[in-house]
Tab-separated table of C-alpha atoms in Angstrom:
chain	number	residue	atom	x	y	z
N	179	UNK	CA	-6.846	11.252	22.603
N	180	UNK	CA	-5.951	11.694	19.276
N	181	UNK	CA	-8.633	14.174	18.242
N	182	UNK	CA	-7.785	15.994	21.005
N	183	UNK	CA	-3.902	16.374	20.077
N	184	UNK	CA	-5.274	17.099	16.695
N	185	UNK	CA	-7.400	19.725	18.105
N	186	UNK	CA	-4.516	21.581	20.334
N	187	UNK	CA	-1.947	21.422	17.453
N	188	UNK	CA	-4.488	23.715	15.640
N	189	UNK	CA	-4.667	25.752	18.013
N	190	UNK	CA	-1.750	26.135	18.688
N	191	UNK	CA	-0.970	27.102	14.757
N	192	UNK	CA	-3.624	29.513	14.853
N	193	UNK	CA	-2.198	31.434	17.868
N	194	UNK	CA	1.063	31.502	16.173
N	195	UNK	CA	-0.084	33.556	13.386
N	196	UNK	CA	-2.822	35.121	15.237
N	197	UNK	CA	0.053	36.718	17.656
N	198	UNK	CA	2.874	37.685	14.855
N	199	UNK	CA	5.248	34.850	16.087
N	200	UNK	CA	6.214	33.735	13.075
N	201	UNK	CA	9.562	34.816	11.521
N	202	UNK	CA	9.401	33.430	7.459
N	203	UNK	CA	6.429	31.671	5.663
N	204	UNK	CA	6.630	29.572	3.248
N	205	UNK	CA	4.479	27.441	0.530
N	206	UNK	CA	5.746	23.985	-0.663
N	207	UNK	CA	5.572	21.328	-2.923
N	208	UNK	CA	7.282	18.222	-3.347
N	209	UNK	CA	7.021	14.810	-5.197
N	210	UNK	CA	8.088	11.828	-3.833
N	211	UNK	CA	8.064	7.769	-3.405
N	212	UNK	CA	6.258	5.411	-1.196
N	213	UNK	CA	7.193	1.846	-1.273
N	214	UNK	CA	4.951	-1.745	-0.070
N	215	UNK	CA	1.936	0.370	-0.577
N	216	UNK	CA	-0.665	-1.635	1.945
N	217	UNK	CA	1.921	-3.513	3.367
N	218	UNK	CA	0.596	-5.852	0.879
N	219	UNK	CA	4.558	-7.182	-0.736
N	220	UNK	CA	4.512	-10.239	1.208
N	221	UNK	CA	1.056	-11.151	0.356
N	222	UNK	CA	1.908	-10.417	-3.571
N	223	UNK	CA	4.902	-11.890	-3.495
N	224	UNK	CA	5.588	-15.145	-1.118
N	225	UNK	CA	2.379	-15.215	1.158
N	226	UNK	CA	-0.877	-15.014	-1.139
N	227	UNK	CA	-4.134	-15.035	0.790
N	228	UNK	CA	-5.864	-18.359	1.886
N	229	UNK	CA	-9.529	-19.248	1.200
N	230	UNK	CA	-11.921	-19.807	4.325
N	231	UNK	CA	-12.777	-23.160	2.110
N	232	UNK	CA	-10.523	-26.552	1.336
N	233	UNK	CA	-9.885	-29.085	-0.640
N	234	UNK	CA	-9.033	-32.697	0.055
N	235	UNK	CA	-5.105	-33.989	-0.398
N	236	UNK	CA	-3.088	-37.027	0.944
N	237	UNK	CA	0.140	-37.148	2.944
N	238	UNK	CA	3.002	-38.853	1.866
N	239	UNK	CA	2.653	-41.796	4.108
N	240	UNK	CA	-0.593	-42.098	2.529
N	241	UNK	CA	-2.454	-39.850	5.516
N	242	UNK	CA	-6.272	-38.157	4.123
N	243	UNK	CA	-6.619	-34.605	5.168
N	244	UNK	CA	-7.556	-31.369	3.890
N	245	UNK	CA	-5.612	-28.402	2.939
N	246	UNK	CA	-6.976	-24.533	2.754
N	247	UNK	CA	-7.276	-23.276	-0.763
N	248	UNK	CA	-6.242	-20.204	-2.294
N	249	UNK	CA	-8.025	-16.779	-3.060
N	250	UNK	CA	-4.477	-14.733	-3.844
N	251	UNK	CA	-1.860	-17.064	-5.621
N	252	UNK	CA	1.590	-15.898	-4.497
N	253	UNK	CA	4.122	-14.661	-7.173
N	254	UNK	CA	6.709	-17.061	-6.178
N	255	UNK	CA	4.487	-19.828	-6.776
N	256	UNK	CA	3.303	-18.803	-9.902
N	257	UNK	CA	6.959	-18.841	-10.786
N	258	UNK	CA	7.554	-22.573	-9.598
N	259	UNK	CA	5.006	-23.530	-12.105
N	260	UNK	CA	6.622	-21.996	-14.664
N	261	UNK	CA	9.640	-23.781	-14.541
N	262	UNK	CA	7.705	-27.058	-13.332
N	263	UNK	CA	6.124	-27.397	-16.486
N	264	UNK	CA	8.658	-26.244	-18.495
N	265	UNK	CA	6.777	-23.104	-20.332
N	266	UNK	CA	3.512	-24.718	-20.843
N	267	UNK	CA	2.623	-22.495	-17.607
N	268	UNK	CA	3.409	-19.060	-17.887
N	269	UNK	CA	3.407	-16.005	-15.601
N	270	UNK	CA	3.647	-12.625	-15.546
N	271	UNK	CA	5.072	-10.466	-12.177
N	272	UNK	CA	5.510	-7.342	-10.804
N	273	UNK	CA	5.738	-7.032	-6.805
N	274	UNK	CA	4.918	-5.088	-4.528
N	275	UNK	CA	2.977	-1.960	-5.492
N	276	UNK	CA	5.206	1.468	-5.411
N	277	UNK	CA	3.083	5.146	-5.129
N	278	UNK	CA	4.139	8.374	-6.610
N	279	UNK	CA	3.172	11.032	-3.745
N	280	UNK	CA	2.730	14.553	-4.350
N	281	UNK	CA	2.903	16.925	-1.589
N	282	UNK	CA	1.443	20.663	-1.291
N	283	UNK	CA	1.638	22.809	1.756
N	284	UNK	CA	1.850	25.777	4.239
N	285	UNK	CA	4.631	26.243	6.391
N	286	UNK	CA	5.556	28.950	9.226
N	287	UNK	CA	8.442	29.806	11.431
N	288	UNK	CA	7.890	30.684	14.963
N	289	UNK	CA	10.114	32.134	17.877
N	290	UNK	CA	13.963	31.241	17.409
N	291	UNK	CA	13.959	27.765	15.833
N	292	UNK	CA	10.928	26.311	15.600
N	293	UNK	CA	8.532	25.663	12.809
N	294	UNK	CA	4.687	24.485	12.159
N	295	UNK	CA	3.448	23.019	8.859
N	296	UNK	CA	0.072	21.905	7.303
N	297	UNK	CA	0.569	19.532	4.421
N	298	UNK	CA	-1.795	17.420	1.647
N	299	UNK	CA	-0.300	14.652	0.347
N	300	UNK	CA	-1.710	12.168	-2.744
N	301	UNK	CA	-0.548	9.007	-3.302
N	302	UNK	CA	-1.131	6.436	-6.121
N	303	UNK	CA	0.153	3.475	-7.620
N	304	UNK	CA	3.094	4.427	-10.353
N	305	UNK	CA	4.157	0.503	-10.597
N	306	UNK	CA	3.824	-3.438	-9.072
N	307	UNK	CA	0.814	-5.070	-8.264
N	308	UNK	CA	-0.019	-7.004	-11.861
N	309	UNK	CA	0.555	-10.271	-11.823
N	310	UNK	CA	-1.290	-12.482	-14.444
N	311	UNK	CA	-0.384	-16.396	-15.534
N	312	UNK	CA	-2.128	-18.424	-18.773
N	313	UNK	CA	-1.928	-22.113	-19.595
N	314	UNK	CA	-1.148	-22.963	-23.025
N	315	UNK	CA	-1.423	-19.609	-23.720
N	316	UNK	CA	-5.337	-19.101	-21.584
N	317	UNK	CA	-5.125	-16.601	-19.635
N	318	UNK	CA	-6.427	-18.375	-15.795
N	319	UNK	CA	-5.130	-15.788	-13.485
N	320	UNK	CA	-5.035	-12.045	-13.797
N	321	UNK	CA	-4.819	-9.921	-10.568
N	322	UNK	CA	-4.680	-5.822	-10.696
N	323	UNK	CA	-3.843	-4.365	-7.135
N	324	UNK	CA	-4.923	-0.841	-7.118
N	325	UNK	CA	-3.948	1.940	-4.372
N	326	UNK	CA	-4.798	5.819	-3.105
N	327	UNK	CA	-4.722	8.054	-0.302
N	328	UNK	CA	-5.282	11.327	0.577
N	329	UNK	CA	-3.354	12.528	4.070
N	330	UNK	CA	-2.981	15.845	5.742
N	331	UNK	CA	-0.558	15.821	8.764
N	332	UNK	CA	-0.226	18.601	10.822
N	333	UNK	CA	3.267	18.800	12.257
N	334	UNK	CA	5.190	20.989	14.567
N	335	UNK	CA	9.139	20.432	15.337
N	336	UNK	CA	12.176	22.710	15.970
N	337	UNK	CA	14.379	24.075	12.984
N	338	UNK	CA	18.368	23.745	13.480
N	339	UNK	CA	20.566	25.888	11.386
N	340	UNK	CA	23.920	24.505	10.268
N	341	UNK	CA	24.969	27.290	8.452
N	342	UNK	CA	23.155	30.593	7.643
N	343	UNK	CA	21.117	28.983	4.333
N	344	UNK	CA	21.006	25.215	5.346
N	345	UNK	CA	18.816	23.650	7.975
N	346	UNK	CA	17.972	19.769	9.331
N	347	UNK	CA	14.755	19.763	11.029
N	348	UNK	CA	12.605	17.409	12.817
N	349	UNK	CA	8.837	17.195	13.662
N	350	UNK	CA	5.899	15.144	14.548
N	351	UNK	CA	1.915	15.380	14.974
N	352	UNK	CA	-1.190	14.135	13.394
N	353	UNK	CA	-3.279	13.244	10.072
N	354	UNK	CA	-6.136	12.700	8.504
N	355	UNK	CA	-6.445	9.726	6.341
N	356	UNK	CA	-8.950	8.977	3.737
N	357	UNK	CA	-7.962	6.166	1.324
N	358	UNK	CA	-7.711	2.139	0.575
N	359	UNK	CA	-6.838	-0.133	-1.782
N	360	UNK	CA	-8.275	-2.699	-4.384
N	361	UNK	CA	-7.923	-5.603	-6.181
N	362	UNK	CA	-9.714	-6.919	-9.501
N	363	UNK	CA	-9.374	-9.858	-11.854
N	364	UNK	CA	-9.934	-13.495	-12.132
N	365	UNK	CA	-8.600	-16.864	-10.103
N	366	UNK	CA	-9.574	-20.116	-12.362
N	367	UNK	CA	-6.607	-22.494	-11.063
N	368	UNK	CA	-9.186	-25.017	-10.386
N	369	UNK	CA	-9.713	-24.530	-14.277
N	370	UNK	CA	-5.996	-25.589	-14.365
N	371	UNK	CA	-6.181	-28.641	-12.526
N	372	UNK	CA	-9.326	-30.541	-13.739
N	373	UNK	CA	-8.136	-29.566	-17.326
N	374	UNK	CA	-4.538	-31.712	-16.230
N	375	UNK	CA	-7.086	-34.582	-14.436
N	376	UNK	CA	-8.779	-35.069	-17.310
N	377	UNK	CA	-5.867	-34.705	-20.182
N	378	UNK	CA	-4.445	-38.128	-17.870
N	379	UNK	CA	-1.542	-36.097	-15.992
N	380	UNK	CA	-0.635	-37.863	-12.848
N	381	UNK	CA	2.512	-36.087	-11.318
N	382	UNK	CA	1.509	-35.517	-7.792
N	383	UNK	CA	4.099	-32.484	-7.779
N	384	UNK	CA	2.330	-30.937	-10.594
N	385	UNK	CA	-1.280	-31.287	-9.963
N	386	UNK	CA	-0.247	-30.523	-5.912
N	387	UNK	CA	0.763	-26.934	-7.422
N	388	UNK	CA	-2.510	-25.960	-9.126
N	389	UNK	CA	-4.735	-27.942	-6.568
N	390	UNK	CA	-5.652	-25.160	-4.216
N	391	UNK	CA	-7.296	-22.098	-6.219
N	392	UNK	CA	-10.578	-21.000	-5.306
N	393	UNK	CA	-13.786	-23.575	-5.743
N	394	UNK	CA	-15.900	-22.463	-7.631
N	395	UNK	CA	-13.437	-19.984	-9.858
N	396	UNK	CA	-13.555	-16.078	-9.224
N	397	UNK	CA	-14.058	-14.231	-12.214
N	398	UNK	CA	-14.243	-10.467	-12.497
N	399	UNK	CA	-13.983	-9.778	-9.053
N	400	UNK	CA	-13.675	-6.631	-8.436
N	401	UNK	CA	-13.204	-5.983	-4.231
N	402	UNK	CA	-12.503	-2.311	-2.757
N	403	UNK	CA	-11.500	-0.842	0.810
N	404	UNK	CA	-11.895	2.694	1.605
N	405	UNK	CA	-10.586	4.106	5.164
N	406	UNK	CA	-10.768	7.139	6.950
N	407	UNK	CA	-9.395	8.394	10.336
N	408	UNK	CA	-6.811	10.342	12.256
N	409	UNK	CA	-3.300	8.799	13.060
N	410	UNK	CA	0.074	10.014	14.661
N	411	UNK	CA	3.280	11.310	12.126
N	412	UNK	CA	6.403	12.588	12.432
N	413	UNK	CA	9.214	13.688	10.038
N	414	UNK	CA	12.587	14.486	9.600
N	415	UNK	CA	14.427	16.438	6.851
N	416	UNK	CA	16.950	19.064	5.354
N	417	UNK	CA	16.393	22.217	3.238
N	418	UNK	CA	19.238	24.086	1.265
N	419	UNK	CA	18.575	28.186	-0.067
N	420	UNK	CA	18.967	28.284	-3.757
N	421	UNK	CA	17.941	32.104	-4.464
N	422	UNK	CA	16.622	35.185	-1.880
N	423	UNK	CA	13.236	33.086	-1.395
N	424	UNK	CA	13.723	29.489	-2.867
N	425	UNK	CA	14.892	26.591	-1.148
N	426	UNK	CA	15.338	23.113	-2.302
N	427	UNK	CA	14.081	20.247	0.735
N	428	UNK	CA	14.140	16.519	1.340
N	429	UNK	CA	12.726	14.802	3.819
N	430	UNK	CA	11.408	11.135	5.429
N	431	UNK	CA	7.755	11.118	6.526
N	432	UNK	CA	6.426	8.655	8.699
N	433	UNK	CA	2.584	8.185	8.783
N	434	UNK	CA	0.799	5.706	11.172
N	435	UNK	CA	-2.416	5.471	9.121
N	436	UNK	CA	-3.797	1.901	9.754
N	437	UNK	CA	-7.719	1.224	9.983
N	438	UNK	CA	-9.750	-2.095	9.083
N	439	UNK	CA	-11.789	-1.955	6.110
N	440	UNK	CA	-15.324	-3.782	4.819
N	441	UNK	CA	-15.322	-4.608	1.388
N	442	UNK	CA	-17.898	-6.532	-0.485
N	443	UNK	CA	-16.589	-9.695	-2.955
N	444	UNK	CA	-18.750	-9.456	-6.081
N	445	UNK	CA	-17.687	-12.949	-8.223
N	446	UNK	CA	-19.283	-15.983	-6.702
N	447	UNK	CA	-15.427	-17.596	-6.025
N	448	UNK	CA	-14.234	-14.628	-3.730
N	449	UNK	CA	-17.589	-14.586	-1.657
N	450	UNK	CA	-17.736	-18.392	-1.250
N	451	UNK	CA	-13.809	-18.527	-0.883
N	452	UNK	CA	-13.087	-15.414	1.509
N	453	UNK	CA	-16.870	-14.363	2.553
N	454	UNK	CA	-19.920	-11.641	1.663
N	455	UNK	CA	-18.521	-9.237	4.190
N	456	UNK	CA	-14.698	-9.313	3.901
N	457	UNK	CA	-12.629	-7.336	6.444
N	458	UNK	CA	-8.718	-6.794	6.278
N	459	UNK	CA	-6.428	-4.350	8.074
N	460	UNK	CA	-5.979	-1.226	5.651
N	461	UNK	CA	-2.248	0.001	6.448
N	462	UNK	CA	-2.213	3.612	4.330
N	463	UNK	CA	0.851	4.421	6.737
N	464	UNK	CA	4.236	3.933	5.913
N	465	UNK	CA	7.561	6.333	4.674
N	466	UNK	CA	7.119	8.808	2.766
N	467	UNK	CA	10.312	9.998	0.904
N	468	UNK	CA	9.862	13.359	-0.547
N	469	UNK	CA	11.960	16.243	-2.392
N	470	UNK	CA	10.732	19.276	-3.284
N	471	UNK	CA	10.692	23.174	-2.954
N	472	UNK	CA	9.772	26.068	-0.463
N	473	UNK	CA	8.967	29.868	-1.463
N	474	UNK	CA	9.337	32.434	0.932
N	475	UNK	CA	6.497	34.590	1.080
């Protein structure tokens, strides 16, 4: 259904300029920000990622049972050990990955107040996504998130005038994705805890912190998703005339791009901890907030 949307809205462009409908063209570029790239914030920050493997632990009425280990160590716990052990932990933290996007296009008016647009848009990581911890000053955790995508919506929406050189405008139709993200570094909390087993630490609390990292450790993984596909998109904006053909624009993008992606494990601790073939929900989608200029032509 999609493809076939995508199919009539280019049609439907093409007739437009075929036939002379158009009133003004215009080409564009913008930058802009996108924020939670992947969706991935809650995983970086409070969530982590389990391991498909566990490790044995007690209850505190004494209870044996088992408890699933970690492949992605959350921020926030990372954090807790920190103050836990009073510096002899340390860690390192960024958040959530945020993406620069830059934004070319082709735009066209058509009959009294409406509009169609072709647009590229690129988006990588500008900051977030580093988070790295050492123990007495050993580096045992060091995680680089990584993030692009390339999409091209095709949009067509109405054009309202408020006065005569400032309009608000509103659209929607479909893209092509292409895209994914990545992640690469090293997980040796077990490291952690055997070293505090062995040194004669017995806090429960402590060694229950560092218990759960992936058995045996990752080191140099390096895992990588790559997407492609057509989703819906709409948009919403304002643009302002600064000079005979310039106007200034900004506007909210909303892109649905969301696929699941393979990806391949290549340290021994993330194929044994999450599995050979790993898959995970890709979510290149999101808002797109964007400023930028037009030139008449």
């Amino acid at each position: 259904m999609v493809r076939n949307i995508t199919k009539a809205l280019l049609v439907f462009a093409v007739l437009c300029s075929s036939f002379g409908l158009s009133a003004k063209s215009y080409i564009t570029g913008g930058l802009g920000l996108q924020f939670d790239l992947g969706s991935l914030g809650d995983t970086i920050a409070t969530d982590g990622l389990d391991s498909s493997t566990n490790y044995s632990t007690t209850a505190t009425d004494g209870t044996p049972g088992a408890l699933p280990r970690r492949a992605i160590i959350p921020e926030n716990r990372l954090l807790s050990l920190q103050h836990t052990t009073m510096g002899l932990i340390s860690a390192k933290t960024s958040g959530a990955m945020t993406g620069l996007v830059m934004s070319l296009g082709y735009e066209q008016d058509f009959g009294k107040a409406f509009f169609w647009r072709v647009n590229a848009h690129y988006t990588r990581k500008v900051m977030g996504g580093d988070t790295n911890a050492k123990f007495l000053g050993q580096g045992f955790y060091d995680i680089t998130w990584d993030y692009h995508a390339v999409q091209v919506p095709v949009n067509v929406g109405i054009k309202l005038s408020v006065t005569e050189d400032t309009s608000f405008y509103i659209g929607a139709g479909v893209h092509y994705f292409n895209g994914g993200w990545s992640l690469a570094g090293s997980n040796r909390l077990s490291s952690v805890h055997d070293a505090l087993v062995a040194a004669g630490v017995s806090s429960t609390t402590l060694l229950g912190l560092v218990a759960d990292g992936t058995n045996p450790p990752a080191n140099w993984e390096k895992t990588t998703f790559q997407v492609s596909g057509v989703a819906p998109n709409w948009l919403i904006g304002a643009q302002s005339r600064i000079s005979d053909k310039g106007h200034i624009y900004m506007e909210v993008e909303t892109l649905f791009s969301f696929k699941y992606g393979i990806a391949h494990p290549r340290s021994e601790g993330g194929a044994q901890g999450l599995a050979p073939s790993v898959a995970y929900p890709q979510v290149l989608g999101g808002n797109q907030y964007r400023f930028g200029y037009k030139h008449e032509i």
